[in-house]
CSV table of C-alpha atoms and ligand atoms in Angstrom, one decimal:
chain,number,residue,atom,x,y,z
A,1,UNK,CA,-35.3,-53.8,-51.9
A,2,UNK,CA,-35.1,-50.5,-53.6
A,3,UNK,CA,-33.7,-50.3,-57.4
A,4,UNK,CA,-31.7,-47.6,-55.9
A,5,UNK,CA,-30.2,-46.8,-52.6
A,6,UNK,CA,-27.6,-44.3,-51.8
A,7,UNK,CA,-25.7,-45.3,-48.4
A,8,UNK,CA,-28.6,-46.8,-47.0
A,9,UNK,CA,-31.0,-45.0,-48.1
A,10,UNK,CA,-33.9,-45.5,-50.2
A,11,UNK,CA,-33.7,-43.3,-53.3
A,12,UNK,CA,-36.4,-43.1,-55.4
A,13,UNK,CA,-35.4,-43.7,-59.5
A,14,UNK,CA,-38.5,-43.3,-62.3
A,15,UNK,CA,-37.6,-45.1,-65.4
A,16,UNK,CA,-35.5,-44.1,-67.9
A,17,UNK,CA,-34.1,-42.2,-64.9
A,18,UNK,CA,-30.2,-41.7,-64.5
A,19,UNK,CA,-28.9,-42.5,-61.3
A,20,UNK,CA,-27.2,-38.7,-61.1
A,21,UNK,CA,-30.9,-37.7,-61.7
A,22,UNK,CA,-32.4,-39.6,-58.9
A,23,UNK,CA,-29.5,-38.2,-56.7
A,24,UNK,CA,-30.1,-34.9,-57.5
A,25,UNK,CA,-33.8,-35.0,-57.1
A,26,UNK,CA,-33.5,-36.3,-53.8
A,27,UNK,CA,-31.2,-33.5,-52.9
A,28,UNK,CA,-28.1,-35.7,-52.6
A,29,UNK,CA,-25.1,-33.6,-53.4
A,30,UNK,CA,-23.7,-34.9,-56.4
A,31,UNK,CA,-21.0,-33.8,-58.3
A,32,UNK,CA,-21.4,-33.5,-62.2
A,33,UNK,CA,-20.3,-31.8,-65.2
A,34,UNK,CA,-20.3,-33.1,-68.8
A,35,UNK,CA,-23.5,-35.8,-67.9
A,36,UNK,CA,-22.4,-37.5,-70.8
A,37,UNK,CA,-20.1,-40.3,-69.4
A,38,UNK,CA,-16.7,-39.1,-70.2
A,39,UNK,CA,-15.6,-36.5,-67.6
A,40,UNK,CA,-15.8,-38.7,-64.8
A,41,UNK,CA,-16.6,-36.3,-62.6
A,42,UNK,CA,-19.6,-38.0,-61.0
A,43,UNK,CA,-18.2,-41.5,-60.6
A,44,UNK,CA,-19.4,-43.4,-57.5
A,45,UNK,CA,-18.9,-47.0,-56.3
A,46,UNK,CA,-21.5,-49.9,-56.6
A,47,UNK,CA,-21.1,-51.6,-52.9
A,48,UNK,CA,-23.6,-53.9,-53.9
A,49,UNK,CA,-25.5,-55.2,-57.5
A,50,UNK,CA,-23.7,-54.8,-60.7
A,51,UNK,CA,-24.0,-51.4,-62.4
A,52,UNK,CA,-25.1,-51.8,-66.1
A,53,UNK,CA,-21.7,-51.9,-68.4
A,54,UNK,CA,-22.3,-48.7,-70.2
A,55,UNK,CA,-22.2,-47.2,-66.8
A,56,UNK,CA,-18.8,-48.0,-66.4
A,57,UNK,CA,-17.2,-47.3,-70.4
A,58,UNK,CA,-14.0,-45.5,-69.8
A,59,UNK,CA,-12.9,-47.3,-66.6
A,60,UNK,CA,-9.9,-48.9,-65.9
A,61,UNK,CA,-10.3,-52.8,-65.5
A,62,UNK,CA,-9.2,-52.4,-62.1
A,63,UNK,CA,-11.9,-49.6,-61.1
A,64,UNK,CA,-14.8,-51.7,-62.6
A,65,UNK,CA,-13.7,-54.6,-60.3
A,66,UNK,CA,-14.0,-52.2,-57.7
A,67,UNK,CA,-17.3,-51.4,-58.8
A,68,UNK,CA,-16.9,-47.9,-59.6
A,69,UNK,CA,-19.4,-46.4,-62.5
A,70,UNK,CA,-20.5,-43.4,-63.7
A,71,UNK,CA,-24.3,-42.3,-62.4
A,72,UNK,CA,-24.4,-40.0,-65.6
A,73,UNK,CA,-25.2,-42.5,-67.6
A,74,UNK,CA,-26.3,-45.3,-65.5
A,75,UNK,CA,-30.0,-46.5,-65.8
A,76,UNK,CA,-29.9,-49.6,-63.4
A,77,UNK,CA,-32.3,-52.3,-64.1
A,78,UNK,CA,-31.4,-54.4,-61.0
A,79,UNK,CA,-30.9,-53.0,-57.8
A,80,UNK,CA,-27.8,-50.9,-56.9
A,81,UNK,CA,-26.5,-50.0,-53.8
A,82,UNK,CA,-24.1,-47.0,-54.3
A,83,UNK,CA,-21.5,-44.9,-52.4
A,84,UNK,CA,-19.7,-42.1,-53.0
A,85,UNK,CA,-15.4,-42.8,-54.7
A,86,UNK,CA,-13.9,-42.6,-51.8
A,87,UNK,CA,-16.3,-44.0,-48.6
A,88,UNK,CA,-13.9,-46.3,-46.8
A,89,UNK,CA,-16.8,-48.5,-46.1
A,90,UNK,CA,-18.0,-49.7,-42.9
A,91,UNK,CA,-15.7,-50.4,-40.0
A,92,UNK,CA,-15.2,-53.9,-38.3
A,93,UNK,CA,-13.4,-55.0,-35.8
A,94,UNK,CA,-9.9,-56.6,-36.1
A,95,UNK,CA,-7.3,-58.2,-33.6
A,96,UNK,CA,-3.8,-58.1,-33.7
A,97,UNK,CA,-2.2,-60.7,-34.5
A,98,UNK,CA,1.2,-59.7,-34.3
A,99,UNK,CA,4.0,-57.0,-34.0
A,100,UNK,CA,7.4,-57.0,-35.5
A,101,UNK,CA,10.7,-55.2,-36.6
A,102,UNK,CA,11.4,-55.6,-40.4
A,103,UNK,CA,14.3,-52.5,-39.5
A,104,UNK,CA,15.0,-49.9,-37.5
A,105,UNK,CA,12.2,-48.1,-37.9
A,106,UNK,CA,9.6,-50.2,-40.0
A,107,UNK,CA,7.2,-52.8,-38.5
A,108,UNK,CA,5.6,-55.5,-39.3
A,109,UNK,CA,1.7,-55.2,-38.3
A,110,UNK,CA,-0.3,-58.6,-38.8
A,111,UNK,CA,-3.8,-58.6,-37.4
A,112,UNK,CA,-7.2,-60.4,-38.1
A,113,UNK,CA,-10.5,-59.2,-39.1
A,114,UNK,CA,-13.2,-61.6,-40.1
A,115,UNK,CA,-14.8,-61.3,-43.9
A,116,UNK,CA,-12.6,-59.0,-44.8
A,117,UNK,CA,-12.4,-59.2,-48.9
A,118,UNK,CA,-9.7,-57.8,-50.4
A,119,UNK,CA,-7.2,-57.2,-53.1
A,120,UNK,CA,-3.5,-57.8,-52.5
A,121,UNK,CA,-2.0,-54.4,-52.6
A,122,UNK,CA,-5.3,-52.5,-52.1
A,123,UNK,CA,-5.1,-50.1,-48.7
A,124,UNK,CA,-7.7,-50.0,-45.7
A,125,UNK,CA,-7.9,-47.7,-42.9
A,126,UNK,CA,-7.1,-48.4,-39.3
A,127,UNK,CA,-8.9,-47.3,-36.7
A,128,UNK,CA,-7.3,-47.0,-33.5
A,129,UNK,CA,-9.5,-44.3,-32.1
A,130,UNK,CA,-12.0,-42.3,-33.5
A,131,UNK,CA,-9.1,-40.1,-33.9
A,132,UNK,CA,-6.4,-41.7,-34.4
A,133,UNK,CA,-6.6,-43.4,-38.4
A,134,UNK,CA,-4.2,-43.9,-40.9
A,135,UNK,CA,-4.3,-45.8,-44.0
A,136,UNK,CA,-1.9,-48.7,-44.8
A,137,UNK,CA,-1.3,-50.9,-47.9
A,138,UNK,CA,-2.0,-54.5,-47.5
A,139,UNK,CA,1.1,-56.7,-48.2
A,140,UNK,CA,-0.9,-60.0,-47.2
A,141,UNK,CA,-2.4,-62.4,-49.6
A,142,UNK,CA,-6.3,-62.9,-48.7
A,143,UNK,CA,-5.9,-66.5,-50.4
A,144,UNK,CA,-2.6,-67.1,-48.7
A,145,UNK,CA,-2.7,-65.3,-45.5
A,146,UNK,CA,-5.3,-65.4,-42.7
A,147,UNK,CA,-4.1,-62.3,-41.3
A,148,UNK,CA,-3.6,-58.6,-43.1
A,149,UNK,CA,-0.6,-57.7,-43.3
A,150,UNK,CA,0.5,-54.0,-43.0
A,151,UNK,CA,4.1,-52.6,-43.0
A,152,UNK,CA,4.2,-49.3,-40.9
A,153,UNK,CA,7.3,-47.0,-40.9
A,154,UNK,CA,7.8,-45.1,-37.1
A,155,UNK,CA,7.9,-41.6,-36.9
A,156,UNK,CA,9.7,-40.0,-34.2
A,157,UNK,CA,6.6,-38.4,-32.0
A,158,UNK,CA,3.9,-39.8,-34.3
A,159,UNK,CA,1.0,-40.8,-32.5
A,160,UNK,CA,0.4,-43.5,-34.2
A,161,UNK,CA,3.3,-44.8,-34.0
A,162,UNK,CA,3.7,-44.5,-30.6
A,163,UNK,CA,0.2,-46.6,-30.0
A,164,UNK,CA,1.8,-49.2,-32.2
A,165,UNK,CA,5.3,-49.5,-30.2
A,166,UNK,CA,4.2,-48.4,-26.7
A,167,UNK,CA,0.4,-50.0,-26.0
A,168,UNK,CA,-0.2,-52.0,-28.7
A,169,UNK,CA,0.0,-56.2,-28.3
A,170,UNK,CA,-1.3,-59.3,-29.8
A,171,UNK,CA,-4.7,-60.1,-28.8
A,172,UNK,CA,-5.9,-56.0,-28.5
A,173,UNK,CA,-8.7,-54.8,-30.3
A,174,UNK,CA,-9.2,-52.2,-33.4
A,175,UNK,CA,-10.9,-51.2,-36.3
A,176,UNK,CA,-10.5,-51.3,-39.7
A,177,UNK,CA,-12.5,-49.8,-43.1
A,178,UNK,CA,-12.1,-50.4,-46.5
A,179,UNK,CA,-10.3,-51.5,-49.0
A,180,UNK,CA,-9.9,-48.9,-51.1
A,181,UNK,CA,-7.5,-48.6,-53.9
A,182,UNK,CA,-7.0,-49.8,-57.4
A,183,UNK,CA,-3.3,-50.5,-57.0
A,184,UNK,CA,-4.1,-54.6,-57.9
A,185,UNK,CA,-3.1,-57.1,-60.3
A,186,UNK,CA,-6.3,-56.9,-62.2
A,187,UNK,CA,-6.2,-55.8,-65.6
A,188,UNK,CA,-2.3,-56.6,-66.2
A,189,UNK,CA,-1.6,-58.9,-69.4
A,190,UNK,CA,0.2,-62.0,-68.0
A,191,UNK,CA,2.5,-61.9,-70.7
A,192,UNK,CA,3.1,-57.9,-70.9
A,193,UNK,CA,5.8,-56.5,-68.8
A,194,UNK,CA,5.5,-55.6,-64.9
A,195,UNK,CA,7.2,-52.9,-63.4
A,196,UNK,CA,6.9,-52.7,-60.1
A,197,UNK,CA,8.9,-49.4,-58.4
A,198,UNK,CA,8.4,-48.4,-54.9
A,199,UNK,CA,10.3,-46.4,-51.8
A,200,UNK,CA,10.0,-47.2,-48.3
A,201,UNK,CA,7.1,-48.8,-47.1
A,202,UNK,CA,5.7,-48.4,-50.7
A,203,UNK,CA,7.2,-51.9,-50.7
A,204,UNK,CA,4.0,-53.5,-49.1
A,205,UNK,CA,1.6,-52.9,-51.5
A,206,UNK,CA,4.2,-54.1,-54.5
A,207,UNK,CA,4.9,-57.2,-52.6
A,208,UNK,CA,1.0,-58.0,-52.4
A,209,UNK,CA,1.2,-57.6,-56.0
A,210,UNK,CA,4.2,-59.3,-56.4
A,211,UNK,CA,2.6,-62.1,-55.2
A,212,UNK,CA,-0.4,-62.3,-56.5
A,213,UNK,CA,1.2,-61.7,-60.3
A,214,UNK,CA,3.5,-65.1,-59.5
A,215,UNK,CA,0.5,-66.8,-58.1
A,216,UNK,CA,-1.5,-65.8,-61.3
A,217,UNK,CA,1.2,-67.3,-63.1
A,218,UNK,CA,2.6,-63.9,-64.3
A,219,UNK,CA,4.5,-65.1,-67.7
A,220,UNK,CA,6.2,-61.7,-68.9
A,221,UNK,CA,8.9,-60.3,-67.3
A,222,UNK,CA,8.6,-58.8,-63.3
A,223,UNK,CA,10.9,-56.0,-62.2
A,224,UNK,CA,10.9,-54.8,-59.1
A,225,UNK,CA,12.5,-51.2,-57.8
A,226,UNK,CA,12.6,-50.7,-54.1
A,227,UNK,CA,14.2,-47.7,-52.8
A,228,UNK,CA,15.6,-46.0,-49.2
A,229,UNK,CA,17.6,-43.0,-47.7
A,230,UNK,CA,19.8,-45.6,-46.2
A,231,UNK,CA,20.4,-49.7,-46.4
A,232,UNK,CA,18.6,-50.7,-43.8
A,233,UNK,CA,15.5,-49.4,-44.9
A,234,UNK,CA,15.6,-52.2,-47.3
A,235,UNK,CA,13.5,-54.2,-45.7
A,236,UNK,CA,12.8,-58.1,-46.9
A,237,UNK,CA,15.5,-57.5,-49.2
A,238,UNK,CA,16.8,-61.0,-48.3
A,239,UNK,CA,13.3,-62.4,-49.0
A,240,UNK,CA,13.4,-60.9,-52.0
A,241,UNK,CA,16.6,-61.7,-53.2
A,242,UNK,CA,16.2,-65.3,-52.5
A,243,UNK,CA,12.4,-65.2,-54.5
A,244,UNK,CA,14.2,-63.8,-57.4
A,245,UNK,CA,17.1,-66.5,-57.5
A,246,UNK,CA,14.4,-69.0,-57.8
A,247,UNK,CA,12.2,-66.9,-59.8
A,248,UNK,CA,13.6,-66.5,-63.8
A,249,UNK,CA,11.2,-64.0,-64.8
A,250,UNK,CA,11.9,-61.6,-62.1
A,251,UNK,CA,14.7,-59.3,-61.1
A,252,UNK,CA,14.8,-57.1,-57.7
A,253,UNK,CA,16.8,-54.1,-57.8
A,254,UNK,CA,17.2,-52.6,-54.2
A,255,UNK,CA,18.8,-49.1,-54.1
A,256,UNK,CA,19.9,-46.5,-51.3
A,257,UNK,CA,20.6,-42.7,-51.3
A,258,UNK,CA,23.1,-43.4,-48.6
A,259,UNK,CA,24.9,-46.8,-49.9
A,260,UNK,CA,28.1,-47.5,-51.4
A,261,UNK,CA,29.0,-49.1,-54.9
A,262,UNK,CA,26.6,-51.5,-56.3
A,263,UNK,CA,23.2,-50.3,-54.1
A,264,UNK,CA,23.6,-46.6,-54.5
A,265,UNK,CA,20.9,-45.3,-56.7
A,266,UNK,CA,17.7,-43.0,-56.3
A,267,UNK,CA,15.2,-45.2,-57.0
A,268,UNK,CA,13.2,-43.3,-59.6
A,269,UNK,CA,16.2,-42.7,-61.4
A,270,UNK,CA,17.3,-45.8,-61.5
A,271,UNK,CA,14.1,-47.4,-62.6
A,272,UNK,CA,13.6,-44.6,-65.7
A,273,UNK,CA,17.3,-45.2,-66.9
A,274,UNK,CA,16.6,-48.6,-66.8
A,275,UNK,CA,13.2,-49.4,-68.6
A,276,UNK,CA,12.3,-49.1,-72.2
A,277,UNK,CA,9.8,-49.7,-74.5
A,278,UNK,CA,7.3,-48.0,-72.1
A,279,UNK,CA,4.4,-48.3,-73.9
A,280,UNK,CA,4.1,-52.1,-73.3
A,281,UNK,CA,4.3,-52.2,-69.5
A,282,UNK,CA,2.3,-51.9,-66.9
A,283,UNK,CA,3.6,-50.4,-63.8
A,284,UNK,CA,3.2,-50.0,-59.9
A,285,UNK,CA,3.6,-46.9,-58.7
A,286,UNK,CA,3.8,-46.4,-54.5
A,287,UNK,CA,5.8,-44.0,-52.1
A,288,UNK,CA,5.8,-40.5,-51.1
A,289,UNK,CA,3.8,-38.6,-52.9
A,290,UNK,CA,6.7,-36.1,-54.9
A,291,UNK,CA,8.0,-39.6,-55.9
A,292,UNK,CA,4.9,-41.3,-57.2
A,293,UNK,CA,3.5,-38.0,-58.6
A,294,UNK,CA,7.1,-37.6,-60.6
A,295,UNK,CA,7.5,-40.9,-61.5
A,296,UNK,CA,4.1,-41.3,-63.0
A,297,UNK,CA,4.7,-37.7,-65.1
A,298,UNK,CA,7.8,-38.9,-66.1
A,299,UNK,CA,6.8,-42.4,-67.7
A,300,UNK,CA,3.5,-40.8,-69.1
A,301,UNK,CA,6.0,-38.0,-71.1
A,302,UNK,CA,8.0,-41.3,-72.5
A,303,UNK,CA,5.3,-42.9,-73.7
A,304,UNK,CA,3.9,-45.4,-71.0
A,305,UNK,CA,-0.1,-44.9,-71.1
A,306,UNK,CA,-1.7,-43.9,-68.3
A,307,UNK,CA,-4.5,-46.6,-68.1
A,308,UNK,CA,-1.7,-49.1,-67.4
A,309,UNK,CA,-0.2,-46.9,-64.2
A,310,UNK,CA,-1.4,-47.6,-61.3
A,311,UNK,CA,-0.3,-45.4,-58.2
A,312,UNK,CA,-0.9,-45.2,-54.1
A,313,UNK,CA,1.3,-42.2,-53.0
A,314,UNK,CA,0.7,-41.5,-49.6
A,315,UNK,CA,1.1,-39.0,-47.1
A,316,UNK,CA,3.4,-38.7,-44.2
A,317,UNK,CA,1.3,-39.6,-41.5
A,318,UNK,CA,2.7,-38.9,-38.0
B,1,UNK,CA,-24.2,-37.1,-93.9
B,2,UNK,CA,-23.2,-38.3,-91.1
B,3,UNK,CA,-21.8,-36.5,-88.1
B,4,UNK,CA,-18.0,-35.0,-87.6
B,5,UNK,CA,-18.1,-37.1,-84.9
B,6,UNK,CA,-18.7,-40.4,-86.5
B,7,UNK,CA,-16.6,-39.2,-89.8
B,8,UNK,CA,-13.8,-39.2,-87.3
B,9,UNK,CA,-14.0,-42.3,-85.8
B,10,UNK,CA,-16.4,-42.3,-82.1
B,11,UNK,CA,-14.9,-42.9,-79.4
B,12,UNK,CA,-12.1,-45.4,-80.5
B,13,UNK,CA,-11.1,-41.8,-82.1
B,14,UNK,CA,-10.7,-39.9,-78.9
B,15,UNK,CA,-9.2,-43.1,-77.2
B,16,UNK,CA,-6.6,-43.1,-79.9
B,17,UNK,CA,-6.2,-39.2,-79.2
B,18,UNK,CA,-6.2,-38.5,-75.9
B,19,UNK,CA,-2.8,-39.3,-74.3
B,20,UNK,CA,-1.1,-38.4,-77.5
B,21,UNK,CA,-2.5,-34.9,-76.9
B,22,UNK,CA,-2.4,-34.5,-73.1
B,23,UNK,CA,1.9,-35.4,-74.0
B,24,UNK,CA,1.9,-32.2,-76.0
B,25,UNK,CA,-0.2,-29.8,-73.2
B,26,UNK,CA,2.1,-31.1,-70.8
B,27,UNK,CA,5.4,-30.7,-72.9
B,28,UNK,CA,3.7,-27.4,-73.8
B,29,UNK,CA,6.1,-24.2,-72.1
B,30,UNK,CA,3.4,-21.8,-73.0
B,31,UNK,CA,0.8,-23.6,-70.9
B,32,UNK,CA,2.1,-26.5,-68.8
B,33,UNK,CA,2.0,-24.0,-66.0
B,34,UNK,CA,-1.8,-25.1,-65.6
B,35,UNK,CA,-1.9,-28.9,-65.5
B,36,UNK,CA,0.6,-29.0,-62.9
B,37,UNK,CA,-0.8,-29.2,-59.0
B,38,UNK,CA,-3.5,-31.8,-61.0
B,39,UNK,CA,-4.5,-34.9,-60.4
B,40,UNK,CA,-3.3,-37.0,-64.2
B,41,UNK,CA,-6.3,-39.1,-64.0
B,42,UNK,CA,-8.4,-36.5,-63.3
B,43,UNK,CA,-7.2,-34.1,-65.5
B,44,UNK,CA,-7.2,-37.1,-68.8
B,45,UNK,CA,-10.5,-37.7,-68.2
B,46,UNK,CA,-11.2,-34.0,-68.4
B,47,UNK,CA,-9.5,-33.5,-72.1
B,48,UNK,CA,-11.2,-36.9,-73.0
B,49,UNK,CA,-14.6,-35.6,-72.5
B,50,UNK,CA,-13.3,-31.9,-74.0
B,51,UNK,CA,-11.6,-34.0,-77.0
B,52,UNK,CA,-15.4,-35.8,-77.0
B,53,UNK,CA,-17.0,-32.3,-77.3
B,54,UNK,CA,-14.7,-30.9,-79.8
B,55,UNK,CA,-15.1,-33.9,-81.8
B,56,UNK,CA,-19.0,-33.4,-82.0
B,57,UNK,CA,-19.7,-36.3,-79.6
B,58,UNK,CA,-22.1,-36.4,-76.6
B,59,UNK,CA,-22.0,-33.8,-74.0
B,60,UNK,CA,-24.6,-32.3,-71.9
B,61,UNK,CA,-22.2,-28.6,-71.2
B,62,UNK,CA,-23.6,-26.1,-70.6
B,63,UNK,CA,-21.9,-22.4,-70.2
B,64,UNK,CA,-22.0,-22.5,-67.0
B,65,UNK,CA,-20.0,-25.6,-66.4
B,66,UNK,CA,-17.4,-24.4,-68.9
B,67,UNK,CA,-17.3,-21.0,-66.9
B,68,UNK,CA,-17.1,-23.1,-63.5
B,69,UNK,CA,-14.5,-25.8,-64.6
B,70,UNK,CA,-12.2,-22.9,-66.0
B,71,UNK,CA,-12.7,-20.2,-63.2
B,72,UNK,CA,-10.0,-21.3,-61.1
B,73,UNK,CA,-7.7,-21.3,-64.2
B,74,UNK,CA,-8.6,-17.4,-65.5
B,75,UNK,CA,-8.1,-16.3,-61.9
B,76,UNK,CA,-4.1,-17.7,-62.7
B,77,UNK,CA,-4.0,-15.8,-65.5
B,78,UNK,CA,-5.8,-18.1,-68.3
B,79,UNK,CA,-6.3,-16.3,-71.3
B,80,UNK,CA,-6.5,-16.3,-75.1
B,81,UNK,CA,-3.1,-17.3,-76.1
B,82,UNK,CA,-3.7,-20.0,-74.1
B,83,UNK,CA,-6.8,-21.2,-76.0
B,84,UNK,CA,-4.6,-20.7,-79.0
B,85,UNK,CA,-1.8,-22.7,-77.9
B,86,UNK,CA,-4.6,-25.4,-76.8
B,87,UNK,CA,-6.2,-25.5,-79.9
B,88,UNK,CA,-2.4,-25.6,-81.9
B,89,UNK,CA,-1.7,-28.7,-79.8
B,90,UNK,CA,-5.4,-30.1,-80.9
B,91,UNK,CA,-4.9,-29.8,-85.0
B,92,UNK,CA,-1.2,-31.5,-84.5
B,93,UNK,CA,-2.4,-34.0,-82.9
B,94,UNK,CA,-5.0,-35.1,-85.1
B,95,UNK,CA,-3.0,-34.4,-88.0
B,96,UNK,CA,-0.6,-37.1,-86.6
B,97,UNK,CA,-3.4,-39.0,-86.3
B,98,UNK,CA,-3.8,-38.7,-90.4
B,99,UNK,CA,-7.0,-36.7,-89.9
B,100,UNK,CA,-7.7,-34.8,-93.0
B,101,UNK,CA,-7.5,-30.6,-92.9
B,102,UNK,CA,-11.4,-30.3,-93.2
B,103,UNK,CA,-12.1,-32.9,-90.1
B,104,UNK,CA,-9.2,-30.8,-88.1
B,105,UNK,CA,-10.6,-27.4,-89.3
B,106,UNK,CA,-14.2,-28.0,-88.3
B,107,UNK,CA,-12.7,-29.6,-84.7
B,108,UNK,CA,-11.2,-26.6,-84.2
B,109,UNK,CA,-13.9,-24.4,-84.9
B,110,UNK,CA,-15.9,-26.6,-82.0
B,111,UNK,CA,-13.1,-26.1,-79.7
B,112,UNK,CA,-12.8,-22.4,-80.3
B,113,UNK,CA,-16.9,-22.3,-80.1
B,114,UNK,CA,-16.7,-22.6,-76.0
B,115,UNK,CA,-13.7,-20.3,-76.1
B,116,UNK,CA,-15.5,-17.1,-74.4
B,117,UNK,CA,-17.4,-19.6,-71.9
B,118,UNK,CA,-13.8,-21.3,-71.1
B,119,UNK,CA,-12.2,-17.6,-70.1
B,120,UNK,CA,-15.4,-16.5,-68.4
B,121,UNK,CA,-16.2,-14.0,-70.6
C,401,LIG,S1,-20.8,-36.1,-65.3
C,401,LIG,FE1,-19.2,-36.5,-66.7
C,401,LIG,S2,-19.1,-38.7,-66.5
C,401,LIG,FE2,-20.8,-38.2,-65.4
């Protein structure tokens, strides 16, 4: 095997050779700037071998799980199988499993692919046809669950939505790529606190965290903001109240734009007015984009760090 | 002697003074107006590697990549006040750091060193 290859392919590395080097020579289109290791500009993900640790100085604790490192300064002496940040991966196949309301307009989507290694609250693509793809958090537990787990929200119209209500049914066949995403439990302190806020469907992911935090024996404090337009939209909120009863480190607030008295609330709002002491917490970030790109602004400006926010904001996809 | 850039601490130095001074860009009216539309994790691993270079520490720039990471930025108007204001929120933050005047005076003079490369001049 190659010291070096580059989605497959061979790439030929002299030593005392970079990896962006190599790239470069070979005419791979590589993107750099300060070649010096601190940018970040050039990072790329080890899909296979272990990238030397001064490769990956500067990463979160969550990207280096994922493998990610920076080719600037990375002079592998074992061999290293690279792809660019964000290649889902290959594709396998997958079954579904099952297909079920959670509300009005979210389901649950269970199916089953073999070997497929994952974090909870990572995201993978599925594939229903070559083009029809959207990505979904995993809500699942790969230690827990045999299936993944995905919660979708129905849009009116939306194709893939229709697939999923009008064709889809236990047994069919799909495809899925990935994971991608560093929205996991790795690199929280078990005793620092755990903010966990999400709207909508952005529930999935922080319920695969959720989960795996308790498993991991979690000891600090767990709070968990889950927000909707309307009630109904908060989904598992039963679940969830019932896990917290039982659960004295960790308190679910649900909250709805349209809801009387006690579960009014915008979610963002509610979770900003109610955390302090910032700086010590590690937070969950997942929803719409507007709310996930506000919300991390918001508790970087009071003082939360940056390298202890993790985010997934996604995109309406219809 | 050794370098401004060890004098000041390495890289535990611009660990220690990276988010403190992307809070002040951002809280800064006169230039805000640029970081918005950005990526955060992007955009605080771009002033940790400027903070790296203004500190004296490793960097392979070159004029051209200053020219080409700023381009964008001049087009919307980027121009010396800015660098200014930039620079302002620089020396407060390391003097909240308890960096002495002649460490923040010759960081400065580093940072202003790229200043016509940075407005594509
Ligand atoms: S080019 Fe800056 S980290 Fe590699």
């Amino acid at each position: 095997m190659s010291l070096l290859t580059y989605m497959d392919r061979p790439v030929p590395i002299a030593p005392g050779e970079t990896v962006l080097e190599a790239l470069l020579r070979a005419g791979i289109e590589a993107k750099s700037s300060c070649r010096a290791g601190t940018c970040q500009t050039c990072m790329h993900r080890a899909v296979s071998g272990t990238p030397p640790e001064a490769s990956q100085r500067g990463l979160t604790e969550a990207q280096k799980a994922m493998g990610f490192f920076l080719p600037c300064v990375c002079k592998p002496e074992t061999p290293l199988a690279i792809a660019p940040r964000d290649d889902a991966g290959a594709r396998r196949e997958a079954v579904v499993r099952s297909l079920e309301r959670l509300s009005h307009d979210i389901i649950r989507l269970r199916i089953e692919a073999d070997d497929f290694d994952y974090r909870p609250g990572q995201f993978l693509e599925l594939i229903a046809d070559d083009d029809l793809k959207r990505h979904y958090s995993l809500a699942s537990h790969p230690e827990d669950d045999p299936y993944l787990e995905m919660h979708i929200r129905l849009h009116e119209n939306g194709r893939m939505s229709r697939r999923l209500t009008e064709r889809l049914a236990p047994g069919h066949r799909l495809h899925v790529a990935g994971p991608s995403g560093t929205c996991f439990y790795e690199g929280v302190d078990p005793d620092q606190p755990l903010v966990l806020i999400g709207a909508g469907t952005g529930l999935a992911p922080l319920y695969g965290v959720l989960r795996d935090a308790l498993k991991r024996g979690h000891r600090g404090p767990i709070r968990l903001y889950h927000g909707a337009r309307d009630p109904r939209g908060l989904y598992l909120r039963d679940e969830l109240e019932a896990l917290a009863g039982s659960r004295e480190n960790l308190t679910y607030r649900p909250c709805a734009l349209d809801a009387d008295a006690h579960l009014r609330g915008d979610v963002a709002a509610v979770a900003l007015e109610s955390e302090t002491g910032l700086e010590h917490s590690a937070f969950f970030l997942c929803g719409g984009e507007n709310l996930v790109k506000r919300l991390k602004r918001d508790l970087f400006m009071r003082g939360a760090s940056l390298r202890a926010i993790r985010a997934d904001a996604f995109t309406p996809g219809a | 002697m050794s370098s401004l850039y060890e004098r000041l601490g390495g890289e535990k130095a611009v660990n220690a003074a990276v988010e403190l001074f992307y809070r002040r860009v951002l809280a800064d009216g006169r230039i805000a107006r640029f970081f918005e539309d950005v990526d955060m994790e992007d955009q605080i691993a771009k002033q940790k590697s400027f903070l790296t270079m203004a500190f004296g520490g490793p960097n392979k720039y070159t004029g051209k990549d200053m020219r080409n990471a700023h381009r964008r930025l001049v087009e919307k108007g980027l121009n010396d006040s800015h660098v200014d204001a930039v620079i302002d929120n620089l020396n407060t933050t390391l003097r909240q750091l308890g960096v002495p005047e002649t460490e923040v005076k010759e960081v400065a003079a580093l940072a202003n060193s790229v200043r016509d490369d940075v407005l594509g001049r």
